[in-house]
Amino acid sequence: MVAASTLFPGQFMITPVGEVGAGGLGTVDEVAVTASNASHPVGLRLARKRLGPRWRNDPGAQARFDREIDMLRTMAHPNIVSLEGVSMPGQPTWYVMPLFRRGSLRRAIAAGRRFDSLSALAHFAVKIADALAYAHSFGFIHRDIKPENILLDQNDEPVLADWGLGQFIHRHSKVLDLTRGGPMGSQYYCSLEQWSRGRCDVTGDVYSLGVVLAELALGRGVPIVPPGSGISQDVLAPTSAEARDFNTLVRCMTALFPAGRIQSMAQVSAAARHIATR
């Protein structure tokens, strides 16, 4: 197979070597470079994402997948998965990205991953918030922030993946509409307006990240509130200024209605930095 990319000079050949997993729209397999270019030496292992079998003949799913590729082609950020190559015209659509052998944050949580301190968790949150602020600056909303879609690199740094549910915000509207109607994404991490009406603005990502941070603080997947209802109680015992600030941050990120939430990822990042450096 030949992977031709408009982002990188030349071409490189890949061959599949094993399955990695499956998500909402796509399946991912591990591939090895068998003929190289300047950026991709022979033997390099990458991950290839394709539409899942049930979606390959669905025009709406294909449009979302094409949009995901366009988003990754536009963005370049250390905490957002990079586009390494795409399929040749006329082939079934797929793209190649780095291979993250540590897997997802969900796998780390299931294995008992805990942060050494609240400061370490806040630093981790800053990385994700900054990446989302960067994406939002292009008009891209992720719309499916959850531990499964946060990968970990070799240094345990977060990398946001699976932008297939994201959508470009129209210049004249701050509202995000689903193309096929009905809710998408994972209900527990979705804001009420996204899940019930199929639309959200950037505060939908703020809400979802707030739920993820609460989960990380507890060190396990715990549905502490019903989906979409917001987190109004303390996540951590308020025994320190850092814990009290963290509880306030989570409450302000997950307010029930968008107007009551922190309004931007830049504000989330600033608040998390404050906690990290107290």
Short mmCIF file of the C-alpha atoms (twelve columns), coordinates in Angstrom:
data_MODEL
# 
_entry.id   MODEL 
# 
loop_
_atom_site.group_PDB 
_atom_site.id 
_atom_site.type_symbol 
_atom_site.label_atom_id 
_atom_site.label_alt_id 
_atom_site.label_comp_id 
_atom_site.label_asym_id 
_atom_site.label_seq_id 
_atom_site.Cartn_x 
_atom_site.Cartn_y 
_atom_site.Cartn_z 
_atom_site.pdbx_PDB_model_num 
ATOM 1   C CA . MET A 1   0.000   0.000  0.000  1 
ATOM 2   C CA . VAL A 2   1.242   3.482  -0.764 1 
ATOM 3   C CA . ALA A 3   0.549   6.351  1.590  1 
ATOM 4   C CA . ALA A 4   0.703   9.657  -0.233 1 
ATOM 5   C CA . SER A 5   0.492   12.814 1.811  1 
ATOM 6   C CA . THR A 6   0.076   16.414 0.743  1 
ATOM 7   C CA . LEU A 7   1.821   17.392 3.988  1 
ATOM 8   C CA . PHE A 8   5.091   15.519 3.558  1 
ATOM 9   C CA . PRO A 9   7.366   15.236 0.520  1 
ATOM 10  C CA . GLY A 10  7.542   11.924 -1.305 1 
ATOM 11  C CA . GLN A 11  5.752   8.690  -0.612 1 
ATOM 12  C CA . PHE A 12  6.243   5.711  1.686  1 
ATOM 13  C CA . MET A 13  4.891   2.194  1.656  1 
ATOM 14  C CA . ILE A 14  3.285   0.446  4.602  1 
ATOM 15  C CA . THR A 15  2.121   -3.038 5.441  1 
ATOM 16  C CA . PRO A 16  -0.300  -4.001 8.242  1 
ATOM 17  C CA . VAL A 17  1.181   -5.970 11.145 1 
ATOM 18  C CA . GLY A 18  -1.612  -6.138 13.733 1 
ATOM 19  C CA . GLU A 19  -4.854  -4.745 15.121 1 
ATOM 20  C CA . VAL A 20  -4.866  -1.926 17.669 1 
ATOM 21  C CA . GLY A 21  -8.523  -1.229 18.385 1 
ATOM 22  C CA . ALA A 22  -11.780 0.349  17.287 1 
ATOM 23  C CA . GLY A 23  -13.609 3.575  18.103 1 
ATOM 24  C CA . GLY A 24  -16.929 5.172  17.295 1 
ATOM 25  C CA . LEU A 25  -16.334 5.479  13.552 1 
ATOM 26  C CA . GLY A 26  -12.991 3.897  12.869 1 
ATOM 27  C CA . THR A 27  -10.778 0.892  13.294 1 
ATOM 28  C CA . VAL A 28  -7.049  1.208  13.922 1 
ATOM 29  C CA . ASP A 29  -4.305  -1.187 12.943 1 
ATOM 30  C CA . GLU A 30  -0.546  -1.118 13.404 1 
ATOM 31  C CA . VAL A 31  1.483   -0.759 10.206 1 
ATOM 32  C CA . ALA A 32  5.181   -0.915 9.378  1 
ATOM 33  C CA . VAL A 33  6.965   1.279  6.830  1 
ATOM 34  C CA . THR A 34  8.450   -0.993 4.145  1 
ATOM 35  C CA . ALA A 35  9.729   1.659  1.707  1 
ATOM 36  C CA . SER A 36  10.781  4.971  3.168  1 
ATOM 37  C CA . ASN A 37  10.961  8.655  2.465  1 
ATOM 38  C CA . ALA A 38  12.920  11.318 4.329  1 
ATOM 39  C CA . SER A 39  10.423  11.459 7.190  1 
ATOM 40  C CA . HIS A 40  9.519   7.793  7.566  1 
ATOM 41  C CA . PRO A 41  12.379  5.257  7.727  1 
ATOM 42  C CA . VAL A 42  11.937  1.587  6.922  1 
ATOM 43  C CA . GLY A 43  10.741  -0.316 9.971  1 
ATOM 44  C CA . LEU A 44  8.981   2.641  11.582 1 
ATOM 45  C CA . ARG A 45  5.728   1.539  13.212 1 
ATOM 46  C CA . LEU A 46  2.686   3.747  12.803 1 
ATOM 47  C CA . ALA A 47  -1.065  3.462  13.301 1 
ATOM 48  C CA . ARG A 48  -3.560  3.552  10.456 1 
ATOM 49  C CA . LYS A 49  -7.160  4.594  11.008 1 
ATOM 50  C CA . ARG A 50  -9.938  3.511  8.666  1 
ATOM 51  C CA . LEU A 51  -13.717 3.716  8.737  1 
ATOM 52  C CA . GLY A 52  -15.248 0.761  10.530 1 
ATOM 53  C CA . PRO A 53  -17.009 -1.848 8.351  1 
ATOM 54  C CA . ARG A 54  -20.518 -0.685 9.277  1 
ATOM 55  C CA . TRP A 55  -19.705 2.897  8.227  1 
ATOM 56  C CA . ARG A 56  -17.811 2.425  4.961  1 
ATOM 57  C CA . ASN A 57  -20.875 2.900  2.774  1 
ATOM 58  C CA . ASP A 58  -22.414 5.645  4.902  1 
ATOM 59  C CA . PRO A 59  -22.005 9.097  3.265  1 
ATOM 60  C CA . GLY A 60  -22.454 10.874 6.600  1 
ATOM 61  C CA . ALA A 61  -19.749 8.809  8.261  1 
ATOM 62  C CA . GLN A 62  -17.446 9.341  5.280  1 
ATOM 63  C CA . ALA A 63  -18.014 13.088 5.535  1 
ATOM 64  C CA . ARG A 64  -17.116 13.064 9.245  1 
ATOM 65  C CA . PHE A 65  -14.008 11.003 8.531  1 
ATOM 66  C CA . ASP A 66  -12.938 13.369 5.747  1 
ATOM 67  C CA . ARG A 67  -13.505 16.267 8.126  1 
ATOM 68  C CA . GLU A 68  -11.299 14.592 10.742 1 
ATOM 69  C CA . ILE A 69  -8.488  14.323 8.179  1 
ATOM 70  C CA . ASP A 70  -8.946  17.976 7.215  1 
ATOM 71  C CA . MET A 71  -8.736  19.002 10.874 1 
ATOM 72  C CA . LEU A 72  -5.513  17.073 11.412 1 
ATOM 73  C CA . ARG A 73  -4.109  18.490 8.184  1 
ATOM 74  C CA . THR A 74  -4.779  21.995 9.539  1 
ATOM 75  C CA . MET A 75  -3.445  21.567 13.074 1 
ATOM 76  C CA . ALA A 76  0.095   21.082 14.352 1 
ATOM 77  C CA . HIS A 77  0.337   20.860 18.138 1 
ATOM 78  C CA . PRO A 78  2.417   18.553 20.366 1 
ATOM 79  C CA . ASN A 79  -0.692  17.454 22.283 1 
ATOM 80  C CA . ILE A 80  -2.829  16.760 19.208 1 
ATOM 81  C CA . VAL A 81  -2.269  13.639 17.156 1 
ATOM 82  C CA . SER A 82  -0.348  14.360 13.948 1 
ATOM 83  C CA . LEU A 83  -1.275  13.335 10.419 1 
ATOM 84  C CA . GLU A 84  1.586   11.291 8.926  1 
ATOM 85  C CA . GLY A 85  -0.015  10.325 5.619  1 
ATOM 86  C CA . VAL A 86  -3.263  9.644  3.813  1 
ATOM 87  C CA . SER A 87  -4.487  7.105  1.269  1 
ATOM 88  C CA . MET A 88  -4.098  7.653  -2.457 1 
ATOM 89  C CA . PRO A 89  -7.085  9.083  -4.344 1 
ATOM 90  C CA . GLY A 90  -9.398  6.329  -5.473 1 
ATOM 91  C CA . GLN A 91  -8.539  4.056  -2.548 1 
ATOM 92  C CA . PRO A 92  -10.740 3.513  0.519  1 
ATOM 93  C CA . THR A 93  -10.029 6.454  2.807  1 
ATOM 94  C CA . TRP A 94  -7.573  6.031  5.673  1 
ATOM 95  C CA . TYR A 95  -4.870  8.028  7.368  1 
ATOM 96  C CA . VAL A 96  -1.677  7.246  9.226  1 
ATOM 97  C CA . MET A 97  -0.726  8.694  12.615 1 
ATOM 98  C CA . PRO A 98  1.929   7.932  15.242 1 
ATOM 99  C CA . LEU A 99  1.593   4.702  17.186 1 
ATOM 100 C CA . PHE A 100 1.037   5.230  20.911 1 
ATOM 101 C CA . ARG A 101 2.060   2.005  22.602 1 
ATOM 102 C CA . ARG A 102 1.057   3.242  26.058 1 
ATOM 103 C CA . GLY A 103 -2.505  3.369  24.789 1 
ATOM 104 C CA . SER A 104 -5.239  5.614  26.108 1 
ATOM 105 C CA . LEU A 105 -5.829  7.378  29.377 1 
ATOM 106 C CA . ARG A 106 -8.741  4.975  29.899 1 
ATOM 107 C CA . ARG A 107 -6.336  2.058  29.910 1 
ATOM 108 C CA . ALA A 108 -4.082  3.886  32.363 1 
ATOM 109 C CA . ILE A 109 -7.008  4.577  34.713 1 
ATOM 110 C CA . ALA A 110 -8.087  0.940  34.530 1 
ATOM 111 C CA . ALA A 111 -4.524  -0.091 35.413 1 
ATOM 112 C CA . GLY A 112 -4.594  2.101  38.531 1 
ATOM 113 C CA . ARG A 113 -2.858  5.194  37.173 1 
ATOM 114 C CA . ARG A 114 -2.726  7.918  39.829 1 
ATOM 115 C CA . PHE A 115 -1.058  11.304 39.809 1 
ATOM 116 C CA . ASP A 116 1.604   11.875 42.450 1 
ATOM 117 C CA . SER A 117 0.054   15.190 43.426 1 
ATOM 118 C CA . LEU A 118 -2.733  17.580 42.569 1 
ATOM 119 C CA . SER A 119 -0.063  19.798 41.022 1 
ATOM 120 C CA . ALA A 120 0.877   16.988 38.612 1 
ATOM 121 C CA . LEU A 121 -2.776  16.528 37.655 1 
ATOM 122 C CA . ALA A 122 -3.122  20.278 37.083 1 
ATOM 123 C CA . HIS A 123 -0.038  20.294 34.825 1 
ATOM 124 C CA . PHE A 124 -1.613  17.435 32.854 1 
ATOM 125 C CA . ALA A 125 -4.838  19.428 32.563 1 
ATOM 126 C CA . VAL A 126 -2.942  22.454 31.248 1 
ATOM 127 C CA . LYS A 127 -1.564  20.378 28.350 1 
ATOM 128 C CA . ILE A 128 -5.038  19.234 27.311 1 
ATOM 129 C CA . ALA A 129 -6.627  22.660 27.773 1 
ATOM 130 C CA . ASP A 130 -3.905  24.364 25.742 1 
ATOM 131 C CA . ALA A 131 -4.346  21.837 22.920 1 
ATOM 132 C CA . LEU A 132 -8.106  22.426 22.896 1 
ATOM 133 C CA . ALA A 133 -7.648  26.200 23.018 1 
ATOM 134 C CA . TYR A 134 -5.428  25.831 19.946 1 
ATOM 135 C CA . ALA A 135 -8.059  23.728 18.146 1 
ATOM 136 C CA . HIS A 136 -10.808 26.169 19.106 1 
ATOM 137 C CA . SER A 137 -8.747  29.007 17.611 1 
ATOM 138 C CA . PHE A 138 -9.273  27.315 14.218 1 
ATOM 139 C CA . GLY A 139 -12.986 26.900 14.889 1 
ATOM 140 C CA . PHE A 140 -12.701 23.182 15.671 1 
ATOM 141 C CA . ILE A 141 -14.627 21.616 18.548 1 
ATOM 142 C CA . HIS A 142 -13.572 18.107 19.554 1 
ATOM 143 C CA . ARG A 143 -17.006 17.190 20.936 1 
ATOM 144 C CA . ASP A 144 -15.942 13.795 22.254 1 
ATOM 145 C CA . ILE A 145 -13.448 14.449 25.054 1 
ATOM 146 C CA . LYS A 146 -13.154 11.319 27.211 1 
ATOM 147 C CA . PRO A 147 -10.290 9.157  28.509 1 
ATOM 148 C CA . GLU A 148 -10.519 6.813  25.500 1 
ATOM 149 C CA . ASN A 149 -9.654  9.708  23.177 1 
ATOM 150 C CA . ILE A 150 -6.676  10.972 25.185 1 
ATOM 151 C CA . LEU A 151 -3.604  8.944  24.230 1 
ATOM 152 C CA . LEU A 152 -0.345  8.841  26.157 1 
ATOM 153 C CA . ASP A 153 3.025   9.248  24.454 1 
ATOM 154 C CA . GLN A 154 6.291   7.679  25.614 1 
ATOM 155 C CA . ASN A 155 6.653   10.418 28.238 1 
ATOM 156 C CA . ASP A 156 3.072   9.990  29.504 1 
ATOM 157 C CA . GLU A 157 2.084   13.304 27.952 1 
ATOM 158 C CA . PRO A 158 -1.527  13.567 26.732 1 
ATOM 159 C CA . VAL A 159 -2.275  13.573 22.991 1 
ATOM 160 C CA . LEU A 160 -5.811  14.284 21.796 1 
ATOM 161 C CA . ALA A 161 -7.081  11.872 19.165 1 
ATOM 162 C CA . ASP A 162 -10.308 10.819 17.449 1 
ATOM 163 C CA . TRP A 163 -11.604 14.081 16.043 1 
ATOM 164 C CA . GLY A 164 -14.235 12.259 14.001 1 
ATOM 165 C CA . LEU A 165 -17.154 13.749 15.941 1 
ATOM 166 C CA . GLY A 166 -15.742 17.259 15.758 1 
ATOM 167 C CA . GLN A 167 -17.115 19.790 13.342 1 
ATOM 168 C CA . PHE A 168 -16.118 23.164 11.984 1 
ATOM 169 C CA . ILE A 169 -18.036 26.043 13.524 1 
ATOM 170 C CA . HIS A 170 -19.663 28.162 10.862 1 
ATOM 171 C CA . ARG A 171 -18.314 31.702 10.873 1 
ATOM 172 C CA . HIS A 172 -21.755 33.137 11.503 1 
ATOM 173 C CA . SER A 173 -22.801 30.721 14.229 1 
ATOM 174 C CA . LYS A 174 -21.377 29.613 17.558 1 
ATOM 175 C CA . VAL A 175 -23.648 26.557 17.526 1 
ATOM 176 C CA . LEU A 176 -22.583 23.065 16.497 1 
ATOM 177 C CA . ASP A 177 -25.224 20.934 14.773 1 
ATOM 178 C CA . LEU A 178 -25.097 17.199 14.237 1 
ATOM 179 C CA . THR A 179 -25.355 16.231 10.599 1 
ATOM 180 C CA . ARG A 180 -27.643 13.224 11.089 1 
ATOM 181 C CA . GLY A 181 -29.677 14.242 14.123 1 
ATOM 182 C CA . GLY A 182 -29.650 12.661 17.545 1 
ATOM 183 C CA . PRO A 183 -26.904 12.617 20.141 1 
ATOM 184 C CA . MET A 184 -23.371 11.419 19.478 1 
ATOM 185 C CA . GLY A 185 -20.347 10.827 21.690 1 
ATOM 186 C CA . SER A 186 -20.276 9.270  25.140 1 
ATOM 187 C CA . GLN A 187 -23.235 10.323 27.229 1 
ATOM 188 C CA . TYR A 188 -21.505 10.577 30.579 1 
ATOM 189 C CA . TYR A 189 -18.976 13.132 29.295 1 
ATOM 190 C CA . CYS A 190 -21.467 15.122 27.204 1 
ATOM 191 C CA . SER A 191 -23.019 18.364 28.329 1 
ATOM 192 C CA . LEU A 192 -26.768 18.401 28.658 1 
ATOM 193 C CA . GLU A 193 -27.280 20.580 25.584 1 
ATOM 194 C CA . GLN A 194 -25.099 18.350 23.409 1 
ATOM 195 C CA . TRP A 195 -26.753 15.147 24.476 1 
ATOM 196 C CA . SER A 196 -30.348 16.355 24.531 1 
ATOM 197 C CA . ARG A 197 -30.339 18.717 21.543 1 
ATOM 198 C CA . GLY A 198 -27.342 17.571 19.517 1 
ATOM 199 C CA . ARG A 199 -25.577 20.933 19.662 1 
ATOM 200 C CA . CYS A 200 -22.923 22.676 21.709 1 
ATOM 201 C CA . ASP A 201 -20.349 25.440 21.488 1 
ATOM 202 C CA . VAL A 202 -16.805 25.423 22.896 1 
ATOM 203 C CA . THR A 203 -18.205 25.155 26.412 1 
ATOM 204 C CA . GLY A 204 -19.255 21.625 25.504 1 
ATOM 205 C CA . ASP A 205 -15.560 20.690 25.399 1 
ATOM 206 C CA . VAL A 206 -15.068 22.594 28.666 1 
ATOM 207 C CA . TYR A 207 -17.795 20.479 30.287 1 
ATOM 208 C CA . SER A 208 -16.368 17.186 29.022 1 
ATOM 209 C CA . LEU A 209 -12.852 17.987 30.176 1 
ATOM 210 C CA . GLY A 210 -14.198 18.937 33.600 1 
ATOM 211 C CA . VAL A 211 -15.763 15.488 33.967 1 
ATOM 212 C CA . VAL A 212 -12.483 13.862 32.886 1 
ATOM 213 C CA . LEU A 213 -10.529 15.881 35.463 1 
ATOM 214 C CA . ALA A 214 -12.932 14.819 38.210 1 
ATOM 215 C CA . GLU A 215 -12.434 11.205 37.180 1 
ATOM 216 C CA . LEU A 216 -8.653  11.578 37.216 1 
ATOM 217 C CA . ALA A 217 -8.709  13.187 40.646 1 
ATOM 218 C CA . LEU A 218 -10.618 10.184 41.986 1 
ATOM 219 C CA . GLY A 219 -8.270  7.799  40.225 1 
ATOM 220 C CA . ARG A 220 -10.983 5.607  38.779 1 
ATOM 221 C CA . GLY A 221 -14.027 5.785  36.592 1 
ATOM 222 C CA . VAL A 222 -16.754 6.877  38.974 1 
ATOM 223 C CA . PRO A 223 -20.128 8.214  37.756 1 
ATOM 224 C CA . ILE A 224 -20.427 10.705 40.587 1 
ATOM 225 C CA . VAL A 225 -23.429 12.408 38.990 1 
ATOM 226 C CA . PRO A 226 -26.008 11.438 36.384 1 
ATOM 227 C CA . PRO A 227 -24.898 12.156 32.790 1 
ATOM 228 C CA . GLY A 228 -25.194 15.781 31.744 1 
ATOM 229 C CA . SER A 229 -26.255 17.043 35.171 1 
ATOM 230 C CA . GLY A 230 -23.029 18.819 36.105 1 
ATOM 231 C CA . ILE A 231 -20.815 18.359 39.149 1 
ATOM 232 C CA . SER A 232 -21.933 20.585 41.993 1 
ATOM 233 C CA . GLN A 233 -20.369 18.795 44.971 1 
ATOM 234 C CA . ASP A 234 -16.723 18.658 45.997 1 
ATOM 235 C CA . VAL A 235 -14.686 16.074 44.115 1 
ATOM 236 C CA . LEU A 236 -11.835 16.222 46.650 1 
ATOM 237 C CA . ALA A 237 -11.939 16.792 50.374 1 
ATOM 238 C CA . PRO A 238 -11.383 20.569 50.739 1 
ATOM 239 C CA . THR A 239 -8.398  20.187 53.056 1 
ATOM 240 C CA . SER A 240 -6.013  22.450 51.140 1 
ATOM 241 C CA . ALA A 241 -6.154  25.600 49.043 1 
ATOM 242 C CA . GLU A 242 -5.196  23.541 45.979 1 
ATOM 243 C CA . ALA A 243 -8.046  21.079 46.556 1 
ATOM 244 C CA . ARG A 244 -10.551 23.876 47.085 1 
ATOM 245 C CA . ASP A 245 -9.399  25.587 43.889 1 
ATOM 246 C CA . PHE A 246 -9.649  22.299 42.001 1 
ATOM 247 C CA . ASN A 247 -13.193 21.710 43.247 1 
ATOM 248 C CA . THR A 248 -14.147 25.221 42.159 1 
ATOM 249 C CA . LEU A 249 -12.589 24.682 38.745 1 
ATOM 250 C CA . VAL A 250 -14.497 21.425 38.151 1 
ATOM 251 C CA . ARG A 251 -17.788 22.991 39.288 1 
ATOM 252 C CA . CYS A 252 -17.281 25.975 36.988 1 
ATOM 253 C CA . MET A 253 -16.371 23.730 34.053 1 
ATOM 254 C CA . THR A 254 -19.380 21.453 34.480 1 
ATOM 255 C CA . ALA A 255 -22.166 23.888 35.268 1 
ATOM 256 C CA . LEU A 256 -25.478 22.618 33.940 1 
ATOM 257 C CA . PHE A 257 -26.040 25.497 31.518 1 
ATOM 258 C CA . PRO A 258 -23.377 26.848 29.122 1 
ATOM 259 C CA . ALA A 259 -23.652 30.441 30.353 1 
ATOM 260 C CA . GLY A 260 -22.663 29.340 33.853 1 
ATOM 261 C CA . ARG A 261 -19.473 27.585 32.749 1 
ATOM 262 C CA . ILE A 262 -15.948 28.806 32.201 1 
ATOM 263 C CA . GLN A 263 -16.220 30.186 28.688 1 
ATOM 264 C CA . SER A 264 -12.894 29.227 27.117 1 
ATOM 265 C CA . MET A 265 -10.098 26.691 27.333 1 
ATOM 266 C CA . ALA A 266 -7.652  29.549 27.821 1 
ATOM 267 C CA . GLN A 267 -9.443  30.313 31.108 1 
ATOM 268 C CA . VAL A 268 -9.340  26.615 32.060 1 
ATOM 269 C CA . SER A 269 -5.607  26.545 31.359 1 
ATOM 270 C CA . ALA A 270 -4.997  29.663 33.449 1 
ATOM 271 C CA . ALA A 271 -6.936  28.239 36.407 1 
ATOM 272 C CA . ALA A 272 -5.121  24.889 36.170 1 
ATOM 273 C CA . ARG A 273 -1.754  26.659 36.018 1 
ATOM 274 C CA . HIS A 274 -2.637  28.519 39.173 1 
ATOM 275 C CA . ILE A 275 -3.331  25.229 40.950 1 
ATOM 276 C CA . ALA A 276 -0.127  23.667 39.580 1 
ATOM 277 C CA . THR A 277 2.080   26.478 40.828 1 
ATOM 278 C CA . ARG A 278 0.555   27.225 44.234 1 
# 
